[in-house]
Amino acid sequence: DAMLRAVGLTDVQTTVLGPTAAVHDYHTEVAGSFAQTMAGIGAARAAGLTVTVATVLTRSNFRVLADVPRLLSTRGVAAWAVVVPRVAGALETVFDRVSPRLGLAVPFALHAFDLAQRALRIPSFALGAPLCLLGPLAHRGVSEREEPRAFASEPCGACALRGECAGVDPAYLARFGGDELSLRGAQLAATARAEAGPWGEETEALARTFAGAG
């Protein structure tokens, strides 16, 4: 509101876990949380604040990811990120129920990114995803450097992008191994990042709202 803007607030980030109340509220286990989140986004936009949205990638929402940017485009959201979950806290006890196989889920995220950027003009980012799985959209990969990262001995040991890559969660690698990772995917990712070039100032600022202080 006006008070928050007066003290210097410029942007707000929130989490939307699905395109409908049924999906979002299932994840939060709080009835009405979707409606509350949508109301909060509306209030922030009415106050002139920039709103960015993160969606945690789960076994229960990856098939409907493409509907999330469609929803966000009607709410004036400035940018969107799909976040690969890290195993910590309560997630440790429900890992197999929540965490998807990345080789299966990430292609759905890539399709949603393509829709968001090309058709809806919503800048989109992949937070915490191995670059080799992002392929032609690897230029949208963002790594949280403070998060613990793990790499498979093969093919990661020979990967030229290892220093820039978010890697995988150590618990994920221990559970599933690194068979989804590939040097071929890393080569596609390197080409995509080179062709895309550096981000502009606006895109860089939006990415920082997900990977650090806004």
XYZ file of C-alpha atoms in Angstrom:
214
model
C 0.000 0.000 0.000
C 0.994 3.675 0.052
C 2.731 3.292 3.435
C 4.955 0.477 2.190
C 5.867 2.380 -0.951
C 6.697 5.417 1.170
C 9.312 3.458 3.132
C 10.936 2.217 -0.057
C 9.249 -1.065 -0.995
C 9.434 -1.481 -4.762
C 8.696 -5.141 -5.475
C 6.938 -8.130 -3.986
C 7.566 -11.823 -4.594
C 4.999 -14.475 -3.798
C 4.518 -18.176 -4.420
C 1.824 -19.660 -6.640
C 1.926 -23.457 -6.588
C -0.649 -24.084 -9.290
C -3.009 -22.381 -11.735
C -6.157 -23.178 -9.751
C -7.299 -23.171 -6.149
C -7.485 -26.959 -6.183
C -3.798 -27.358 -7.081
C -2.424 -24.475 -5.018
C -4.422 -25.240 -1.873
C -3.498 -28.927 -2.148
C 0.163 -27.978 -1.820
C -0.255 -25.410 0.952
C -2.804 -27.542 2.816
C -4.631 -24.295 3.585
C -8.123 -23.868 2.153
C -8.560 -20.451 0.573
C -4.827 -19.760 0.252
C -5.064 -19.417 -3.541
C -7.772 -16.754 -3.296
C -5.766 -14.969 -0.617
C -2.640 -14.994 -2.779
C -4.510 -13.651 -5.804
C -5.973 -10.880 -3.657
C -2.488 -10.015 -2.413
C -1.147 -9.809 -5.961
C -4.024 -7.532 -6.910
C -3.415 -5.256 -3.931
C 0.300 -5.017 -4.668
C -0.306 -4.159 -8.314
C -2.910 -1.566 -7.327
C -0.260 0.026 -5.109
C 2.088 0.238 -8.091
C 4.487 -2.467 -6.884
C 6.312 -4.883 -9.175
C 5.143 -8.444 -8.509
C 7.140 -11.561 -9.317
C 5.945 -15.124 -8.755
C 7.769 -18.367 -8.006
C 6.343 -21.854 -8.540
C 8.028 -24.807 -6.855
C 8.229 -27.782 -9.215
C 6.506 -30.828 -7.708
C 5.215 -34.241 -8.722
C 1.675 -32.865 -8.470
C 1.945 -29.670 -10.511
C 4.463 -30.125 -13.331
C 1.840 -31.300 -15.833
C -0.206 -28.083 -15.403
C 2.708 -25.612 -15.388
C 1.705 -24.113 -18.751
C -1.490 -22.799 -17.171
C 0.425 -20.798 -14.549
C 1.795 -18.080 -16.890
C -1.649 -17.828 -18.490
C -3.003 -16.975 -15.046
C -0.169 -14.588 -14.216
C -0.592 -12.683 -17.478
C -4.074 -11.655 -16.340
C -2.720 -10.369 -13.012
C 0.019 -8.048 -14.249
C 2.886 -10.158 -12.927
C 6.308 -8.939 -14.090
C 8.262 -12.217 -14.034
C 7.935 -15.883 -13.162
C 10.344 -18.553 -11.929
C 10.042 -22.308 -11.656
C 12.034 -23.490 -8.648
C 13.536 -26.973 -8.389
C 12.969 -28.008 -4.757
C 15.855 -28.504 -2.380
C 15.524 -31.162 0.286
C 15.362 -29.505 3.692
C 13.113 -29.399 6.702
C 9.729 -31.070 6.295
C 10.488 -32.009 2.677
C 12.922 -34.652 3.914
C 10.011 -36.744 5.209
C 7.928 -36.494 2.017
C 10.696 -36.466 -0.590
C 9.289 -39.223 -2.808
C 5.801 -37.706 -2.726
C 6.890 -34.156 -3.551
C 10.096 -34.168 -5.578
C 9.625 -35.089 -9.277
C 12.113 -36.815 -11.536
C 13.719 -33.859 -13.275
C 14.052 -35.624 -16.606
C 10.286 -35.995 -16.681
C 9.222 -32.686 -15.143
C 11.668 -30.146 -16.605
C 10.385 -30.533 -20.221
C 6.979 -29.379 -18.997
C 8.666 -26.354 -17.448
C 10.450 -25.586 -20.724
C 7.148 -25.682 -22.592
C 5.664 -23.297 -20.022
C 8.673 -20.963 -20.344
C 8.297 -20.848 -24.103
C 4.634 -19.944 -23.759
C 5.349 -17.335 -21.083
C 8.080 -15.577 -23.033
C 6.928 -15.835 -26.632
C 3.154 -15.558 -26.340
C 2.629 -13.780 -23.028
C 5.823 -11.696 -22.788
C 6.501 -12.719 -19.188
C 10.233 -13.091 -18.471
C 10.740 -16.557 -16.984
C 13.569 -18.223 -15.114
C 14.544 -21.698 -13.937
C 15.941 -21.577 -10.422
C 18.162 -24.406 -9.256
C 17.899 -26.589 -12.377
C 20.925 -28.302 -13.990
C 21.785 -26.395 -17.152
C 22.050 -29.551 -19.256
C 18.347 -30.220 -18.667
C 17.384 -26.709 -19.793
C 18.890 -27.120 -23.272
C 17.853 -24.256 -25.584
C 16.439 -22.257 -22.653
C 19.576 -22.558 -20.525
C 20.073 -18.793 -20.759
C 17.161 -18.544 -18.317
C 18.872 -20.687 -15.675
C 19.597 -19.042 -12.326
C 21.793 -20.563 -9.622
C 21.502 -19.829 -5.903
C 25.163 -19.979 -5.018
C 24.579 -20.320 -1.289
C 22.639 -23.556 -1.769
C 24.567 -26.848 -1.505
C 25.202 -28.305 -4.946
C 26.147 -31.792 -6.060
C 27.378 -33.185 -9.366
C 27.564 -36.644 -10.861
C 31.093 -37.840 -11.594
C 29.896 -38.498 -15.145
C 29.052 -36.483 -17.159
C 29.481 -33.483 -14.834
C 33.219 -33.978 -14.396
C 33.830 -33.141 -18.064
C 31.190 -30.399 -18.349
C 32.437 -26.927 -19.289
C 29.401 -25.315 -17.644
C 29.955 -26.846 -14.220
C 31.154 -23.561 -12.700
C 27.950 -21.811 -13.788
C 25.524 -24.655 -13.124
C 23.097 -25.002 -10.232
C 23.896 -28.717 -10.131
C 21.451 -30.954 -8.323
C 20.360 -31.295 -4.746
C 22.687 -33.733 -2.909
C 19.701 -35.719 -1.597
C 18.242 -35.930 -5.118
C 21.527 -37.181 -6.548
C 21.814 -39.786 -3.790
C 18.252 -40.959 -4.418
C 18.140 -41.011 -8.233
C 21.730 -40.771 -9.472
C 22.853 -38.675 -12.424
C 21.517 -40.646 -15.377
C 19.317 -37.720 -16.462
C 22.325 -35.425 -16.922
C 24.199 -35.356 -20.226
C 27.089 -33.680 -21.998
C 24.923 -33.388 -25.111
C 22.419 -31.352 -23.121
C 25.253 -29.254 -21.715
C 26.505 -28.530 -25.247
C 23.035 -27.340 -26.266
C 22.901 -25.240 -23.104
C 26.296 -23.654 -23.816
C 25.217 -22.763 -27.360
C 21.949 -21.272 -26.112
C 23.708 -19.150 -23.494
C 26.272 -17.914 -26.002
C 23.636 -17.020 -28.606
C 21.419 -15.256 -26.077
C 24.258 -13.098 -24.778
C 24.153 -11.155 -21.505
C 20.856 -10.112 -19.980
C 19.706 -6.533 -20.189
C 19.426 -4.461 -17.022
C 15.697 -5.059 -16.647
C 15.985 -8.849 -17.000
C 18.956 -8.908 -14.615
C 16.974 -6.964 -12.016
C 14.018 -9.341 -12.323
C 16.278 -12.390 -11.986
C 17.788 -10.945 -8.815
C 14.347 -10.887 -7.190
C 14.481 -14.695 -7.290
C 18.158 -15.348 -6.590
C 18.851 -12.645 -4.025
C 17.768 -9.306 -2.681
C 15.372 -7.475 -4.951
